[in-house]
PDB file of C-alpha atoms in Angstrom:
ATOM      1  CA  GLU A 260      -0.021   0.019   0.022  1.00 65.00           C
ATOM      2  CA  VAL A 261       1.337   3.441  -0.954  1.00 64.00           C
ATOM      3  CA  GLU A 262       1.174   6.178   1.721  1.00 67.00           C
ATOM      4  CA  VAL A 263      -0.076   9.422   0.332  1.00 67.00           C
ATOM      5  CA  GLN A 264       1.288  12.536   2.062  1.00 66.00           C
ATOM      6  CA  VAL A 265       0.265  16.143   1.728  1.00 68.00           C
ATOM      7  CA  GLU A 266       2.705  18.868   0.768  1.00 79.00           C
ATOM      8  CA  GLU A 267       5.252  19.955   3.382  1.00 84.00           C
ATOM      9  CA  ARG A 268       6.759  23.441   3.020  1.00 87.00           C
ATOM     10  CA  LEU A 269      10.409  23.796   3.987  1.00 88.00           C
ATOM     11  CA  PRO A 270      12.573  26.881   4.284  1.00 88.00           C
ATOM     12  CA  ASN A 271      14.719  27.540   1.271  1.00 85.00           C
ATOM     13  CA  VAL A 272      18.123  27.096   2.971  1.00 87.00           C
ATOM     14  CA  GLY A 273      20.013  24.509   0.988  1.00 75.00           C
ATOM     15  CA  ARG A 274      18.468  24.061  -2.457  1.00 79.00           C
ATOM     16  CA  GLU A 275      17.295  20.574  -3.302  1.00 83.00           C
ATOM     17  CA  SER A 276      19.979  18.861  -1.175  1.00 85.00           C
ATOM     18  CA  HIS A 277      18.357  20.249   1.960  1.00 89.00           C
ATOM     19  CA  THR A 278      14.973  18.911   0.915  1.00 89.00           C
ATOM     20  CA  TYR A 279      16.394  15.410   0.038  1.00 90.00           C
ATOM     21  CA  LEU A 280      18.283  15.194   3.321  1.00 92.00           C
ATOM     22  CA  HIS A 281      15.252  16.378   5.294  1.00 92.00           C
ATOM     23  CA  HIS A 282      13.169  13.588   3.759  1.00 91.00           C
ATOM     24  CA  VAL A 283      15.757  10.898   4.547  1.00 94.00           C
ATOM     25  CA  VAL A 284      16.175  12.048   8.120  1.00 95.00           C
ATOM     26  CA  LYS A 285      12.532  12.464   8.871  1.00 93.00           C
ATOM     27  CA  HIS A 286      11.478   9.142   7.272  1.00 91.00           C
ATOM     28  CA  TYR A 287      14.639   7.114   8.035  1.00 93.00           C
ATOM     29  CA  ASP A 288      12.826   4.291   9.785  1.00 94.00           C
ATOM     30  CA  ARG A 289      10.160   3.966   7.087  1.00 91.00           C
ATOM     31  CA  LEU A 290      11.848   4.905   3.790  1.00 89.00           C
ATOM     32  CA  ALA A 291      10.385   3.459   0.632  1.00 86.00           C
ATOM     33  CA  GLU A 292      12.274   0.554  -0.904  1.00 85.00           C
ATOM     34  CA  TRP A 293      13.102   2.786  -3.957  1.00 83.00           C
ATOM     35  CA  THR A 294      13.133   6.546  -3.794  1.00 85.00           C
ATOM     36  CA  VAL A 295      13.933   8.910  -6.642  1.00 83.00           C
ATOM     37  CA  PHE A 296      15.055  12.434  -5.837  1.00 83.00           C
ATOM     38  CA  THR A 297      14.537  14.911  -8.668  1.00 79.00           C
ATOM     39  CA  GLN A 298      13.833  18.491  -9.396  1.00 73.00           C
ATOM     40  CA  GLY A 299      10.341  19.775 -10.359  1.00 70.00           C
ATOM     41  CA  ALA A 300      10.390  18.483 -14.001  1.00 70.00           C
ATOM     42  CA  ALA A 301      11.772  15.494 -15.723  1.00 71.00           C
ATOM     43  CA  PRO A 302      15.358  16.321 -16.770  1.00 74.00           C
ATOM     44  CA  ALA A 303      16.617  16.541 -20.329  1.00 72.00           C
ATOM     45  CA  TRP A 304      20.005  15.599 -21.805  1.00 71.00           C
ATOM     46  CA  GLY A 305      23.093  17.724 -21.294  1.00 66.00           C
ATOM     47  CA  TYR A 306      24.231  20.671 -19.262  1.00 61.00           C
ATOM     48  CA  ARG A 307      23.904  24.161 -20.718  1.00 61.00           C
ATOM     49  CA  GLY A 308      25.392  26.559 -18.309  1.00 60.00           C
ATOM     50  CA  GLY A 309      22.764  26.014 -15.561  1.00 58.00           C
ATOM     51  CA  ASP A 310      19.955  27.613 -17.623  1.00 61.00           C
ATOM     52  CA  SER A 311      16.401  26.256 -17.454  1.00 63.00           C
ATOM     53  CA  SER A 312      16.915  23.969 -20.359  1.00 62.00           C
ATOM     54  CA  SER A 313      19.666  22.079 -18.611  1.00 62.00           C
ATOM     55  CA  GLY A 314      18.891  18.596 -17.598  1.00 65.00           C
ATOM     56  CA  HIS A 315      22.056  16.818 -16.455  1.00 69.00           C
ATOM     57  CA  LEU A 316      21.154  13.483 -18.104  1.00 75.00           C
ATOM     58  CA  SER A 317      24.115  11.511 -19.363  1.00 75.00           C
ATOM     59  CA  ASP A 318      24.535   9.885 -22.741  1.00 73.00           C
ATOM     60  CA  ASN A 319      22.358   6.777 -23.311  1.00 78.00           C
ATOM     61  CA  VAL A 320      20.430   7.395 -20.040  1.00 80.00           C
ATOM     62  CA  THR A 321      16.826   8.376 -19.732  1.00 82.00           C
ATOM     63  CA  PHE A 322      14.859   9.736 -16.823  1.00 82.00           C
ATOM     64  CA  GLU A 323      12.841   6.502 -16.919  1.00 85.00           C
ATOM     65  CA  ASP A 324      16.059   4.588 -16.191  1.00 83.00           C
ATOM     66  CA  TYR A 325      16.000   6.138 -12.707  1.00 81.00           C
ATOM     67  CA  LEU A 326      12.326   5.314 -12.103  1.00 83.00           C
ATOM     68  CA  GLN A 327      12.830   1.547 -12.679  1.00 84.00           C
ATOM     69  CA  ALA A 328      13.320   0.063  -9.228  1.00 85.00           C
ATOM     70  CA  HIS A 329      15.976  -2.630  -8.956  1.00 83.00           C
ATOM     71  CA  ARG A 330      16.851  -2.511 -12.607  1.00 79.00           C
ATOM     72  CA  GLY A 331      18.996  -5.585 -13.378  1.00 80.00           C
ATOM     73  CA  GLY A 332      18.854  -6.569  -9.691  1.00 84.00           C
ATOM     74  CA  GLN A 333      20.719  -3.407  -8.618  1.00 81.00           C
ATOM     75  CA  ASP A 334      19.924  -1.848  -5.259  1.00 84.00           C
ATOM     76  CA  SER A 335      20.703   1.671  -6.636  1.00 82.00           C
ATOM     77  CA  PHE A 336      21.210   3.570  -9.906  1.00 79.00           C
ATOM     78  CA  PHE A 337      23.821   6.320 -10.182  1.00 78.00           C
ATOM     79  CA  VAL A 338      25.537   7.694 -13.313  1.00 76.00           C
ATOM     80  CA  LEU A 339      28.917   9.365 -13.045  1.00 71.00           C
ATOM     81  CA  SER A 340      29.419  12.299 -15.356  1.00 70.00           C
ATOM     82  CA  ALA A 341      32.724  13.726 -14.232  1.00 72.00           C
ATOM     83  CA  ALA A 342      35.687  12.865 -12.041  1.00 71.00           C
ATOM     84  CA  CYS A 343      38.301  14.941 -10.308  1.00 76.00           C
ATOM     85  CA  SER A 344      41.526  14.366  -8.451  1.00 76.00           C
ATOM     86  CA  LEU A 345      42.362  16.494  -5.454  1.00 81.00           C
ATOM     87  CA  PRO A 346      44.708  18.181  -4.480  1.00 80.00           C
ATOM     88  CA  GLN A 347      45.981  18.166  -8.041  1.00 81.00           C
ATOM     89  CA  GLY A 348      42.791  19.906  -9.263  1.00 78.00           C
ATOM     90  CA  LEU A 349      42.511  17.601 -12.277  1.00 76.00           C
ATOM     91  CA  GLN A 350      39.026  17.206 -13.738  1.00 75.00           C
ATOM     92  CA  SER A 351      37.582  14.967 -16.469  1.00 69.00           C
ATOM     93  CA  THR A 352      34.095  15.576 -17.895  1.00 68.00           C
ATOM     94  CA  ARG A 353      32.375  13.136 -20.321  1.00 61.00           C
ATOM     95  CA  LEU A 354      32.698  14.146 -23.937  1.00 57.00           C
ATOM     96  CA  GLY A 355      28.904  13.963 -24.380  1.00 56.00           C
ATOM     97  CA  LEU A 356      28.475  16.931 -22.095  1.00 49.00           C
ATOM     98  CA  MET A 357      30.960  18.986 -24.065  1.00 50.00           C
ATOM     99  CA  ALA A 358      28.778  18.905 -27.267  1.00 46.00           C
TER     100      ALA A 358
END
């Protein structure tokens, strides 16, 4: 059975990360088996300077891929799009995001 909850307004203190963390902490003992944290609209491909058309989806990945619980028997789904090495300050970004 799915629990339906009404809207909960939170102070705007930490962007979406604050909201996600608040949910995890508040519902820690009764978290759903699969939870998807996303912004207000389904994302699109690519990153375009942070404007409203940016979506942060990686190559060959759709938003629906995140919504499929336990895809291929996995307990989580996370796509890496960049890597960095500190303290050298080296960064590598997928070529698909550079297009």
